[in-house]
Amino acid sequence: MRLHIIARGKIGRSPEAELVQRYAKRIQWPLSITELPDRGGSVPPAPQGSRTVMLDELGKQLTSMEIAERLGRWRDDGVRETRFLIGAADGFDDAERANADLLIAFGKATWPHMMARAMLAEQLYRATSILAGHPYHREG
């Protein structure tokens, strides 16, 4: 299954970009990252049979194991791509949220979208490592 991060804003050459690349290189699943301008630009159309996950303040707070289990279930069900959408400063509206298969939040705090991108990349690496039986993740 392909993982696809679609994020608003240009990360450029920043410490956050370095973190994203560090984790992206470690992910063994196919991964692509699409950057969109803060305003305008279209989210690429979702491939048939894909899932859409939005990072949103109204989302569920999942554990790393729960994220891994969800990705594993989707992979095993034949989902070809899971798209992770990160909005700009104003986030998503209700219509956009309604079209998502899952809303997730990294806690109750508000995070800059560049940090959210780095945190997402790490969680995707962690989830794929869990599914591969790699010892990176430690519970308890």
mmCIF file of C-alpha atoms in Angstrom:
data_model
loop_
_atom_site.group_PDB
_atom_site.id
_atom_site.type_symbol
_atom_site.label_atom_id
_atom_site.label_comp_id
_atom_site.label_asym_id
_atom_site.label_seq_id
_atom_site.Cartn_x
_atom_site.Cartn_y
_atom_site.Cartn_z
ATOM 1 C CA MET A 1 0.000 0.000 0.000
ATOM 2 C CA ARG A 2 1.249 3.465 -0.900
ATOM 3 C CA LEU A 3 1.347 6.170 1.762
ATOM 4 C CA HIS A 4 0.825 9.677 0.439
ATOM 5 C CA ILE A 5 1.309 12.815 2.525
ATOM 6 C CA ILE A 6 -0.461 15.820 0.987
ATOM 7 C CA ALA A 7 0.383 18.986 2.868
ATOM 8 C CA ARG A 8 -0.318 22.689 2.549
ATOM 9 C CA GLY A 9 2.708 24.949 2.725
ATOM 10 C CA LYS A 10 6.268 24.691 1.480
ATOM 11 C CA ILE A 11 8.558 23.138 4.054
ATOM 12 C CA GLY A 12 11.711 24.356 2.297
ATOM 13 C CA ARG A 13 15.087 23.807 3.926
ATOM 14 C CA SER A 14 14.181 23.700 7.579
ATOM 15 C CA PRO A 15 14.761 21.509 10.619
ATOM 16 C CA GLU A 16 11.258 20.111 10.107
ATOM 17 C CA ALA A 17 12.108 19.194 6.510
ATOM 18 C CA GLU A 18 15.188 17.369 7.742
ATOM 19 C CA LEU A 19 13.054 15.345 10.175
ATOM 20 C CA VAL A 20 10.479 14.517 7.503
ATOM 21 C CA GLN A 21 13.210 13.284 5.159
ATOM 22 C CA ARG A 22 14.926 11.297 7.917
ATOM 23 C CA TYR A 23 11.758 9.311 8.615
ATOM 24 C CA ALA A 24 10.647 9.141 4.967
ATOM 25 C CA LYS A 25 13.912 7.377 4.066
ATOM 26 C CA ARG A 26 13.262 4.759 6.743
ATOM 27 C CA ILE A 27 9.711 3.888 5.669
ATOM 28 C CA GLN A 28 9.830 0.646 3.691
ATOM 29 C CA TRP A 29 6.405 1.124 2.084
ATOM 30 C CA PRO A 30 6.006 3.239 -1.046
ATOM 31 C CA LEU A 31 5.708 6.874 0.052
ATOM 32 C CA SER A 32 5.083 10.104 -1.785
ATOM 33 C CA ILE A 33 4.834 13.645 -0.495
ATOM 34 C CA THR A 34 2.884 16.342 -2.310
ATOM 35 C CA GLU A 35 3.158 19.978 -1.271
ATOM 36 C CA LEU A 36 0.417 22.446 -2.088
ATOM 37 C CA PRO A 37 0.477 26.229 -1.691
ATOM 38 C CA ASP A 38 -1.089 27.618 1.496
ATOM 39 C CA ARG A 39 -4.024 28.854 -0.572
ATOM 40 C CA GLY A 40 -5.309 27.556 -3.880
ATOM 41 C CA GLY A 41 -4.005 24.543 -5.675
ATOM 42 C CA SER A 42 -6.006 21.360 -5.799
ATOM 43 C CA VAL A 43 -5.640 18.235 -3.764
ATOM 44 C CA PRO A 44 -4.875 15.475 -6.278
ATOM 45 C CA PRO A 45 -7.895 13.291 -6.980
ATOM 46 C CA ALA A 46 -8.098 10.207 -4.787
ATOM 47 C CA PRO A 47 -7.360 6.965 -6.599
ATOM 48 C CA GLN A 48 -10.167 4.424 -6.596
ATOM 49 C CA GLY A 49 -10.129 2.324 -3.447
ATOM 50 C CA SER A 50 -7.979 4.761 -1.459
ATOM 51 C CA ARG A 51 -8.502 6.016 2.089
ATOM 52 C CA THR A 52 -8.202 9.616 3.239
ATOM 53 C CA VAL A 53 -6.944 10.560 6.687
ATOM 54 C CA MET A 54 -7.020 14.194 7.776
ATOM 55 C CA LEU A 55 -4.923 15.637 10.558
ATOM 56 C CA ASP A 56 -7.488 17.778 12.319
ATOM 57 C CA GLU A 57 -8.049 19.219 15.775
ATOM 58 C CA LEU A 58 -11.422 17.432 15.903
ATOM 59 C CA GLY A 59 -9.821 14.072 15.133
ATOM 60 C CA LYS A 60 -9.419 10.986 17.269
ATOM 61 C CA GLN A 61 -6.315 10.691 19.392
ATOM 62 C CA LEU A 62 -5.009 7.271 18.388
ATOM 63 C CA THR A 63 -2.095 5.407 19.890
ATOM 64 C CA SER A 64 0.746 4.347 17.635
ATOM 65 C CA MET A 65 -0.518 0.762 17.863
ATOM 66 C CA GLU A 66 -3.996 1.866 16.768
ATOM 67 C CA ILE A 67 -2.546 3.716 13.776
ATOM 68 C CA ALA A 68 -0.538 0.627 12.834
ATOM 69 C CA GLU A 69 -3.577 -1.635 13.224
ATOM 70 C CA ARG A 70 -5.693 0.645 11.015
ATOM 71 C CA LEU A 71 -3.022 0.772 8.290
ATOM 72 C CA GLY A 72 -2.515 -2.980 8.515
ATOM 73 C CA ARG A 73 -6.249 -3.635 8.197
ATOM 74 C CA TRP A 74 -6.544 -1.314 5.202
ATOM 75 C CA ARG A 75 -3.495 -2.918 3.577
ATOM 76 C CA ASP A 76 -4.916 -6.400 4.153
ATOM 77 C CA ASP A 77 -8.276 -5.282 2.728
ATOM 78 C CA GLY A 78 -6.557 -4.309 -0.534
ATOM 79 C CA VAL A 79 -6.480 -0.522 -0.127
ATOM 80 C CA ARG A 80 -3.943 0.715 -2.654
ATOM 81 C CA GLU A 81 -3.225 4.155 -1.187
ATOM 82 C CA THR A 82 -3.787 5.959 2.085
ATOM 83 C CA ARG A 83 -3.641 9.728 1.785
ATOM 84 C CA PHE A 84 -2.798 11.900 4.777
ATOM 85 C CA LEU A 85 -3.959 15.501 4.434
ATOM 86 C CA ILE A 86 -2.409 18.317 6.443
ATOM 87 C CA GLY A 87 -4.144 21.655 6.057
ATOM 88 C CA ALA A 88 -2.848 25.176 6.292
ATOM 89 C CA ALA A 89 -3.243 27.389 9.364
ATOM 90 C CA ASP A 90 -7.046 27.443 9.133
ATOM 91 C CA GLY A 91 -7.365 23.662 8.862
ATOM 92 C CA PHE A 92 -10.314 22.015 7.132
ATOM 93 C CA ASP A 93 -13.957 22.949 6.856
ATOM 94 C CA ASP A 94 -16.888 20.679 7.703
ATOM 95 C CA ALA A 95 -17.433 19.608 4.086
ATOM 96 C CA GLU A 96 -13.797 18.518 3.750
ATOM 97 C CA ARG A 97 -13.959 16.667 7.081
ATOM 98 C CA ALA A 98 -17.104 14.838 5.950
ATOM 99 C CA ASN A 99 -15.210 13.380 2.973
ATOM 100 C CA ALA A 100 -12.417 11.893 5.098
ATOM 101 C CA ASP A 101 -12.360 8.249 6.143
ATOM 102 C CA LEU A 102 -10.610 9.152 9.391
ATOM 103 C CA LEU A 103 -9.748 12.307 11.325
ATOM 104 C CA ILE A 104 -6.777 12.101 13.666
ATOM 105 C CA ALA A 105 -5.214 14.603 16.074
ATOM 106 C CA PHE A 106 -1.811 14.576 17.720
ATOM 107 C CA GLY A 107 -3.204 15.622 21.093
ATOM 108 C CA LYS A 108 -5.333 18.560 22.145
ATOM 109 C CA ALA A 109 -2.625 21.156 21.561
ATOM 110 C CA THR A 110 -2.406 23.115 18.334
ATOM 111 C CA TRP A 111 0.716 22.232 16.322
ATOM 112 C CA PRO A 112 2.309 24.205 13.472
ATOM 113 C CA HIS A 113 1.594 22.345 10.252
ATOM 114 C CA MET A 114 5.305 21.888 9.552
ATOM 115 C CA MET A 115 5.731 20.139 12.920
ATOM 116 C CA ALA A 116 2.614 18.070 12.235
ATOM 117 C CA ARG A 117 4.220 16.894 9.002
ATOM 118 C CA ALA A 118 7.354 15.741 10.846
ATOM 119 C CA MET A 119 5.246 14.060 13.538
ATOM 120 C CA LEU A 120 3.163 12.299 10.882
ATOM 121 C CA ALA A 121 6.273 11.026 9.078
ATOM 122 C CA GLU A 122 7.572 9.610 12.356
ATOM 123 C CA GLN A 123 4.236 7.947 13.150
ATOM 124 C CA LEU A 124 4.107 6.384 9.679
ATOM 125 C CA TYR A 125 7.609 5.027 10.173
ATOM 126 C CA ARG A 126 6.611 3.748 13.609
ATOM 127 C CA ALA A 127 3.406 2.135 12.279
ATOM 128 C CA THR A 128 5.132 0.391 9.397
ATOM 129 C CA SER A 129 7.875 -0.759 11.780
ATOM 130 C CA ILE A 130 5.255 -2.208 14.142
ATOM 131 C CA LEU A 131 3.627 -4.068 11.248
ATOM 132 C CA ALA A 132 7.029 -5.425 10.169
ATOM 133 C CA GLY A 133 7.831 -6.634 13.696
ATOM 134 C CA HIS A 134 10.770 -4.224 13.966
ATOM 135 C CA PRO A 135 11.814 -3.331 17.538
ATOM 136 C CA TYR A 136 11.664 0.473 16.988
ATOM 137 C CA HIS A 137 8.377 0.778 18.888
ATOM 138 C CA ARG A 138 8.392 0.023 22.597
ATOM 139 C CA GLU A 139 5.116 -0.279 24.493
ATOM 140 C CA GLY A 140 4.748 0.377 28.187
#
